[in-house]
Short mmCIF file of C-alpha atoms in Angstrom, two decimals:
data_model
loop_
_atom_site.label_atom_id
_atom_site.label_comp_id
_atom_site.label_asym_id
_atom_site.label_seq_id
_atom_site.Cartn_x
_atom_site.Cartn_y
_atom_site.Cartn_z
CA UNK A 1 31.67 -11.74 34.58
CA UNK A 2 34.55 -13.57 35.58
CA UNK A 3 35.08 -17.18 33.33
CA UNK A 4 37.89 -19.47 33.82
CA UNK A 5 39.21 -19.81 30.43
CA UNK A 6 39.61 -24.18 29.51
CA UNK A 7 42.31 -25.59 28.25
CA UNK A 8 40.28 -25.74 25.07
CA UNK A 9 40.05 -22.38 24.87
CA UNK A 10 44.19 -21.38 25.19
CA UNK A 11 44.49 -21.42 21.52
CA UNK A 12 42.27 -17.96 21.32
CA UNK A 13 45.30 -16.30 23.35
CA UNK A 14 48.84 -15.21 23.54
CA UNK A 15 49.34 -15.82 19.62
CA UNK A 16 53.50 -15.57 18.80
CA UNK A 17 55.20 -12.02 17.78
CA UNK A 18 51.76 -10.12 18.90
CA UNK A 19 52.41 -8.90 22.55
CA UNK A 20 49.37 -7.36 21.98
CA UNK A 21 46.74 -9.45 20.57
CA UNK A 22 45.19 -11.00 23.65
CA UNK A 23 42.61 -13.14 21.97
CA UNK A 24 41.59 -14.23 18.31
CA UNK A 25 37.72 -15.65 17.85
CA UNK A 26 35.83 -16.46 14.51
CA UNK A 27 31.91 -16.19 15.05
CA UNK A 28 29.53 -18.91 16.43
CA UNK A 29 27.02 -16.89 13.96
CA UNK A 30 26.82 -13.99 12.38
CA UNK A 31 24.54 -11.56 10.10
CA UNK A 32 25.36 -8.73 7.46
CA UNK A 33 23.01 -5.75 8.00
CA UNK A 34 20.18 -6.00 5.07
CA UNK A 35 21.34 -2.60 3.41
CA UNK A 36 24.89 -4.51 2.78
CA UNK A 37 23.57 -8.07 1.74
CA UNK A 38 21.05 -5.86 -0.78
CA UNK A 39 24.10 -4.33 -2.19
CA UNK A 40 26.14 -8.04 -2.06
CA UNK A 41 23.36 -10.62 -2.55
CA UNK A 42 24.11 -13.67 -4.71
CA UNK A 43 22.20 -15.54 -6.96
CA UNK A 44 20.80 -18.01 -4.54
CA UNK A 45 16.75 -18.45 -3.92
CA UNK A 46 17.68 -16.38 -0.41
CA UNK A 47 20.34 -14.67 -1.74
CA UNK A 48 19.63 -11.28 0.59
CA UNK A 49 19.20 -13.13 3.79
CA UNK A 50 23.08 -14.96 3.35
CA UNK A 51 26.00 -13.37 1.87
CA UNK A 52 29.63 -14.51 1.90
CA UNK A 53 33.07 -12.59 1.17
CA UNK A 54 34.18 -15.60 -1.34
CA UNK A 55 34.08 -19.22 -1.77
CA UNK A 56 36.23 -20.28 0.88
CA UNK A 57 34.09 -18.48 3.23
CA UNK A 58 30.91 -19.84 2.08
CA UNK A 59 32.56 -23.73 2.45
CA UNK A 60 33.61 -23.75 5.72
CA UNK A 61 29.96 -21.64 6.88
CA UNK A 62 28.15 -24.58 5.44
CA UNK A 63 28.52 -26.82 8.32
CA UNK A 64 25.78 -24.44 9.84
CA UNK A 65 24.25 -23.29 7.37
CA UNK A 66 23.01 -26.56 5.70
CA UNK A 67 21.02 -26.80 8.59
CA UNK A 68 19.07 -23.34 8.09
CA UNK A 69 19.12 -23.92 3.93
CA UNK A 70 15.82 -25.31 4.13
CA UNK A 71 14.00 -23.10 6.61
CA UNK A 72 14.87 -19.66 4.45
CA UNK A 73 14.21 -20.36 0.98
CA UNK A 74 10.82 -20.48 2.20
CA UNK A 75 10.99 -17.08 4.45
CA UNK A 76 11.01 -13.56 3.01
CA UNK A 77 14.11 -11.84 1.53
CA UNK A 78 15.76 -9.53 3.34
CA UNK A 79 14.99 -10.54 7.14
CA UNK A 80 16.20 -8.85 9.64
CA UNK A 81 19.80 -9.98 11.54
CA UNK A 82 17.72 -10.67 14.90
CA UNK A 83 16.27 -13.16 12.45
CA UNK A 84 18.84 -14.96 11.27
CA UNK A 85 20.88 -14.81 14.09
CA UNK A 86 18.17 -16.63 15.84
CA UNK A 87 17.01 -19.34 13.01
CA UNK A 88 21.18 -20.26 13.32
CA UNK A 89 21.24 -20.49 16.59
CA UNK A 90 18.21 -22.87 17.45
CA UNK A 91 18.86 -25.18 13.89
CA UNK A 92 22.82 -25.84 15.12
CA UNK A 93 21.40 -26.09 18.59
CA UNK A 94 24.31 -24.30 20.08
CA UNK A 95 24.74 -23.83 23.89
CA UNK A 96 24.89 -20.68 24.88
CA UNK A 97 23.33 -21.28 28.68
CA UNK A 98 26.36 -20.03 30.71
CA UNK A 99 26.12 -16.77 28.49
CA UNK A 100 25.39 -13.22 29.80
CA UNK A 101 21.56 -12.58 29.95
CA UNK A 102 17.83 -14.30 31.19
CA UNK A 103 13.69 -13.11 30.77
CA UNK A 104 14.14 -10.99 33.43
CA UNK A 105 16.23 -8.56 32.40
CA UNK A 106 13.96 -7.98 29.83
CA UNK A 107 11.25 -5.35 29.57
CA UNK A 108 7.93 -5.84 28.54
CA UNK A 109 8.36 -4.31 25.07
CA UNK A 110 11.46 -6.59 24.46
CA UNK A 111 9.43 -9.98 25.69
CA UNK A 112 6.74 -8.99 23.14
CA UNK A 113 8.90 -8.45 20.47
CA UNK A 114 10.51 -11.50 21.11
CA UNK A 115 7.65 -13.47 21.41
CA UNK A 116 6.71 -12.22 18.08
CA UNK A 117 10.15 -13.64 16.41
CA UNK A 118 9.84 -16.48 17.82
CA UNK A 119 6.22 -17.46 16.70
CA UNK A 120 7.28 -16.25 12.94
CA UNK A 121 10.15 -18.68 12.94
CA UNK A 122 8.42 -21.34 14.82
CA UNK A 123 6.11 -21.32 12.22
CA UNK A 124 8.45 -21.81 9.36
CA UNK A 125 10.62 -25.12 11.21
CA UNK A 126 7.59 -26.59 12.61
CA UNK A 127 9.43 -26.55 16.16
CA UNK A 128 5.89 -25.11 18.07
CA UNK A 129 6.07 -26.86 21.36
CA UNK A 130 6.61 -24.69 24.51
CA UNK A 131 9.82 -25.99 25.20
CA UNK A 132 11.25 -25.34 21.17
CA UNK A 133 9.58 -21.54 21.36
CA UNK A 134 10.90 -21.31 25.33
CA UNK A 135 14.48 -22.14 23.58
CA UNK A 136 13.89 -19.94 20.53
CA UNK A 137 13.37 -17.07 23.21
CA UNK A 138 16.37 -17.58 25.25
CA UNK A 139 18.23 -17.61 22.30
CA UNK A 140 17.24 -14.03 21.63
CA UNK A 141 18.22 -12.62 25.04
CA UNK A 142 21.48 -13.82 25.12
CA UNK A 143 21.85 -11.93 21.63
CA UNK A 144 21.50 -8.83 22.98
CA UNK A 145 23.78 -8.77 25.60
CA UNK A 146 26.61 -10.98 23.81
CA UNK A 147 26.99 -9.16 20.32
CA UNK A 148 29.48 -7.14 18.56
CA UNK A 149 29.48 -4.75 15.72
CA UNK A 150 31.38 -5.92 13.09
CA UNK A 151 32.76 -2.86 10.94
CA UNK A 152 34.82 -2.03 8.10
CA UNK A 153 38.89 -1.61 8.42
CA UNK A 154 38.51 2.08 9.23
CA UNK A 155 35.45 1.62 11.68
CA UNK A 156 33.57 3.38 10.20
CA UNK A 157 31.06 1.44 8.41
CA UNK A 158 28.76 -0.82 10.47
CA UNK A 159 28.73 -4.10 8.27
CA UNK A 160 26.90 -6.67 10.76
CA UNK A 161 26.50 -8.17 14.09
CA UNK A 162 28.20 -11.36 15.80
CA UNK A 163 28.73 -13.62 18.38
CA UNK A 164 31.74 -14.23 19.36
CA UNK A 165 32.86 -16.62 22.12
CA UNK A 166 34.88 -16.48 24.41
CA UNK A 167 35.30 -12.32 23.70
CA UNK A 168 31.60 -11.70 25.22
CA UNK A 169 32.73 -12.58 28.64
CA UNK A 170 34.68 -9.33 28.77
CA UNK A 171 33.54 -6.69 31.26
CA UNK A 172 32.46 -3.12 30.23
CA UNK A 173 34.83 -0.11 31.81
CA UNK A 174 34.87 3.28 29.84
CA UNK A 175 37.16 4.50 27.17
CA UNK A 176 39.92 6.37 28.23
CA UNK A 177 39.05 10.55 28.38
CA UNK A 178 41.19 11.93 31.08
CA UNK A 179 43.40 10.58 34.04
CA UNK A 180 41.66 8.00 35.11
CA UNK A 181 42.16 4.57 36.76
CA UNK A 182 40.23 1.54 36.22
CA UNK A 183 38.88 1.77 32.74
CA UNK A 184 38.94 -0.29 29.59
CA UNK A 185 42.48 -1.42 29.08
CA UNK A 186 41.16 -3.65 25.29
CA UNK A 187 39.95 -2.96 22.20
CA UNK A 188 39.20 -4.81 19.34
CA UNK A 189 39.33 -5.07 15.74
CA UNK A 190 38.14 -7.29 12.80
CA UNK A 191 40.18 -8.94 10.31
CA UNK A 192 37.29 -9.91 7.55
CA UNK A 193 34.91 -11.50 9.79
CA UNK A 194 37.14 -12.13 12.17
CA UNK A 195 37.34 -10.18 16.03
CA UNK A 196 40.78 -9.53 17.10
CA UNK A 197 40.92 -8.13 20.98
CA UNK A 198 43.93 -6.05 21.91
CA UNK A 199 45.46 -4.88 25.33
CA UNK A 200 45.58 -0.88 25.39
CA UNK A 201 48.20 1.26 27.06
CA UNK A 202 46.29 1.17 30.70
CA UNK A 203 45.96 -2.45 30.62
CA UNK A 204 48.62 -4.32 33.63
CA UNK A 205 49.83 -7.75 33.90
CA UNK A 206 47.68 -9.60 36.16
CA UNK A 207 44.69 -7.25 35.78
CA UNK A 208 41.06 -8.40 34.07
CA UNK A 209 40.66 -7.56 30.66
CA UNK A 210 37.78 -5.59 29.86
CA UNK A 211 36.18 -3.33 27.27
CA UNK A 212 34.00 -0.30 26.31
CA UNK A 213 30.75 -1.62 25.35
CA UNK A 214 29.72 2.43 23.48
CA UNK A 215 31.72 4.96 22.33
CA UNK A 216 28.08 7.71 24.15
CA UNK A 217 30.40 10.30 25.16
CA UNK A 218 27.63 12.08 27.75
CA UNK A 219 27.74 10.35 31.10
CA UNK A 220 24.42 10.45 31.43
CA UNK A 221 23.11 9.16 28.09
CA UNK A 222 26.29 7.42 28.78
CA UNK A 223 24.83 5.31 31.49
CA UNK A 224 21.03 5.12 30.41
CA UNK A 225 22.37 3.12 27.36
CA UNK A 226 24.42 0.58 29.49
CA UNK A 227 21.39 0.12 32.12
CA UNK A 228 18.99 -0.42 29.39
CA UNK A 229 20.78 -1.97 27.01
CA UNK A 230 22.82 -4.76 29.34
CA UNK A 231 20.75 -4.41 32.82
CA UNK A 232 24.23 -2.47 34.63
CA UNK A 233 25.26 0.54 36.20
CA UNK A 234 29.37 1.57 35.51
CA UNK A 235 31.30 2.22 38.18
CA UNK A 236 34.44 3.21 36.15
CA UNK A 237 37.03 5.43 37.64
CA UNK A 238 35.77 7.89 34.22
CA UNK A 239 32.20 7.43 35.30
CA UNK A 240 32.67 7.82 39.12
CA UNK A 241 34.12 11.13 38.65
CA UNK A 242 31.40 12.71 35.86
CA UNK A 243 28.63 11.41 38.84
CA UNK A 244 30.23 13.30 41.75
CA UNK A 245 31.50 16.17 40.23
CA UNK A 246 28.45 16.48 37.98
CA UNK A 247 30.72 17.40 35.13
CA UNK A 248 28.85 17.41 31.40
CA UNK A 249 32.77 17.06 30.01
CA UNK A 250 31.07 17.92 26.44
CA UNK A 251 33.71 19.88 24.63
CA UNK A 252 32.78 22.67 22.73
CA UNK A 253 31.67 21.96 19.28
CA UNK A 254 34.17 23.27 16.56
CA UNK A 255 33.20 24.91 13.23
CA UNK A 256 35.12 22.36 10.94
CA UNK A 257 33.88 23.60 7.43
CA UNK A 258 35.86 27.20 8.98
CA UNK A 259 38.61 25.39 11.31
CA UNK A 260 42.33 25.68 9.36
CA UNK A 261 42.96 22.69 11.17
CA UNK A 262 47.25 24.11 12.12
CA UNK A 263 46.33 23.11 15.59
CA UNK A 264 45.51 18.80 15.73
CA UNK A 265 46.21 18.73 18.82
CA UNK A 266 42.31 20.92 19.99
CA UNK A 267 40.40 18.03 18.49
CA UNK A 268 42.60 15.07 20.83
CA UNK A 269 38.92 14.49 22.49
CA UNK A 270 37.93 11.10 21.06
CA UNK A 271 34.49 13.17 21.01
CA UNK A 272 35.92 14.45 17.95
CA UNK A 273 37.12 11.58 15.88
CA UNK A 274 34.12 10.26 14.40
CA UNK A 275 32.30 14.34 13.29
CA UNK A 276 36.34 13.95 11.25
CA UNK A 277 35.97 10.66 9.97
CA UNK A 278 32.29 11.91 8.74
CA UNK A 279 34.15 15.00 7.65
CA UNK A 280 37.01 13.35 6.11
CA UNK A 281 34.65 10.99 3.68
CA UNK A 282 32.65 14.31 2.65
CA UNK A 283 35.55 15.58 1.66
CA UNK A 284 36.68 12.88 -0.63
CA UNK A 285 33.40 12.48 -1.96
CA UNK A 286 33.98 16.33 -2.82
CA UNK A 287 37.19 15.32 -4.00
CA UNK A 288 38.74 18.37 -2.02
CA UNK A 289 41.84 15.94 -1.72
CA UNK A 290 43.97 18.66 0.06
CA UNK A 291 41.93 19.59 2.36
CA UNK A 292 40.88 15.58 3.54
CA UNK A 293 44.31 15.18 3.44
CA UNK A 294 44.23 17.47 6.26
CA UNK A 295 41.64 16.10 8.58
CA UNK A 296 42.81 12.35 7.75
CA UNK A 297 46.42 13.36 9.13
CA UNK A 298 44.49 15.26 12.52
CA UNK A 299 42.50 11.41 12.88
CA UNK A 300 46.04 10.08 12.36
CA UNK A 301 47.67 12.29 15.25
CA UNK A 302 44.96 12.40 17.54
CA UNK A 303 44.42 8.09 17.25
CA UNK A 304 46.90 6.99 20.15
CA UNK A 305 44.66 8.97 22.57
CA UNK A 306 41.63 8.33 21.39
CA UNK A 307 42.64 4.25 21.34
CA UNK A 308 44.59 4.56 24.31
CA UNK A 309 47.56 2.65 22.05
CA UNK A 310 50.08 4.15 19.80
CA UNK A 311 50.03 0.41 17.89
CA UNK A 312 46.52 0.36 17.34
CA UNK A 313 45.40 -1.06 13.76
CA UNK A 314 43.27 1.71 13.12
CA UNK A 315 46.21 4.04 13.26
CA UNK A 316 47.71 1.68 10.33
CA UNK A 317 44.40 2.26 8.12
CA UNK A 318 44.62 5.59 8.62
CA UNK A 319 47.99 6.05 8.35
CA UNK A 320 47.33 4.38 4.72
CA UNK A 321 44.83 6.32 4.13
CA UNK A 322 47.18 9.69 3.99
CA UNK A 323 49.80 7.74 2.53
CA UNK A 324 47.33 7.55 -0.38
CA UNK A 325 45.70 11.01 -0.68
CA UNK A 326 49.91 12.26 -0.02
CA UNK A 327 51.04 10.63 -3.12
CA UNK A 328 47.57 11.28 -5.01
CA UNK A 329 48.73 15.13 -3.95
CA UNK A 330 52.54 14.26 -5.25
CA UNK A 331 53.92 15.05 -1.75
CA UNK A 332 56.13 12.05 -1.91
CA UNK A 333 58.01 13.47 2.06
CA UNK A 334 54.46 12.75 3.53
CA UNK A 335 53.57 9.67 1.62
CA UNK A 336 57.01 8.26 2.70
CA UNK A 337 56.11 9.32 6.68
CA UNK A 338 53.00 7.76 6.57
CA UNK A 339 53.35 4.56 4.36
CA UNK A 340 56.29 3.39 6.13
CA UNK A 341 53.70 3.94 9.58
CA UNK A 342 51.31 2.35 7.99
CA UNK A 343 53.40 -0.46 7.24
CA UNK A 344 54.83 -1.06 10.30
CA UNK A 345 51.94 -1.29 12.56
CA UNK A 346 49.73 -3.43 9.91
CA UNK A 347 52.37 -6.15 9.26
CA UNK A 348 51.63 -7.09 13.00
CA UNK A 349 48.15 -8.07 12.47
CA UNK A 350 47.52 -8.29 8.68
CA UNK A 351 50.60 -9.60 6.95
CA UNK A 352 49.19 -12.28 4.74
CA UNK A 353 45.73 -10.78 3.74
CA UNK A 354 45.93 -9.02 0.43
CA UNK A 355 44.91 -5.56 1.91
CA UNK A 356 47.99 -5.50 3.28
CA UNK A 357 49.70 -6.49 -0.17
CA UNK A 358 48.06 -3.51 -1.36
CA UNK A 359 49.90 -1.58 1.29
CA UNK A 360 53.32 -2.68 0.57
CA UNK A 361 52.83 -1.92 -3.48
CA UNK A 362 52.15 1.55 -2.38
CA UNK A 363 55.25 1.81 -0.75
CA UNK A 364 57.40 0.51 -3.27
CA UNK A 365 55.64 3.55 -5.50
CA UNK A 366 56.32 5.72 -3.63
CA UNK A 367 60.19 4.63 -2.82
CA UNK A 368 60.53 4.58 -6.77
CA UNK A 369 59.04 7.69 -7.27
CA UNK A 370 61.29 9.42 -4.24
CA UNK A 371 64.32 7.44 -6.33
CA UNK A 372 63.53 8.79 -9.54
CA UNK A 373 62.72 12.21 -8.27
CA UNK A 374 66.07 12.53 -7.08
#
């Protein structure tokens, strides 16, 4: 979808001293997943429907939350995200008319589900007129096609969903997986609840910005997901190659338990990324720190290929994980190497955050320990 950027939207683009950062925007509305809310709810009547990370965040949100607050108090706890998001959009009369998606793109099952949600909200908000029900339906359709999944720093834990604009106007291209042209030239990460969009190495001046909507590796499964979820067939360079050659391109499985992790390059395909990350977290739970360190080194080594970007913040956070483990294992040279890499990458985007202050403190501790051992 091509969208001309208005003068008021220029604030989202090209921040100084951050040449790869092309967009930063806060959500129009967002909701944490139910299991996250259950762990972190506040002592308020509708605690399991609302959660804030700080009092400052709560104050910033009050302008919109006050319009839905009285309705939430009468609704049941632990409402699913789609109801909470629809209620907020409806109570604040948010303008989403230009967003992609309309009723014609829904299948019968989706339409029935959306009608049930509309009826539920209408019952509590005394909005049972036909225009109100149509508006509730419209908000759900726009969510279907425009939501982003919010994750933690490592990208492993999904925290909730948010509606971000103008980021939602970026078209889809698949991630790099070989020497293909016409692939995604941007990727995104989160700083708290803010979405940050950065260019990848495939970006060229004057190109239209685009992102990858899904990490599904298998060609047929990926095409089916994009068709069912967003209503289109992808024709990017990668998909065209896989379609014309009829290649599945799913690499061979590797037994991570038996792997010695001496050759990191065998994991260069991003197909392995989530498997490695899950295995790493499992090793941490089992307190097998030496092996976990090998795995996180493998992840850091391959992340520039996975993201098609040697300065992606995920590389910084994973390097920070490697520095913490190396320091714990008293491998000071490795701790220094990964600590400096984390510091260099993360300073660009996270310099004034609490998380980055912890990176700075650890780096000073590592340097002090090295100095003492000389």
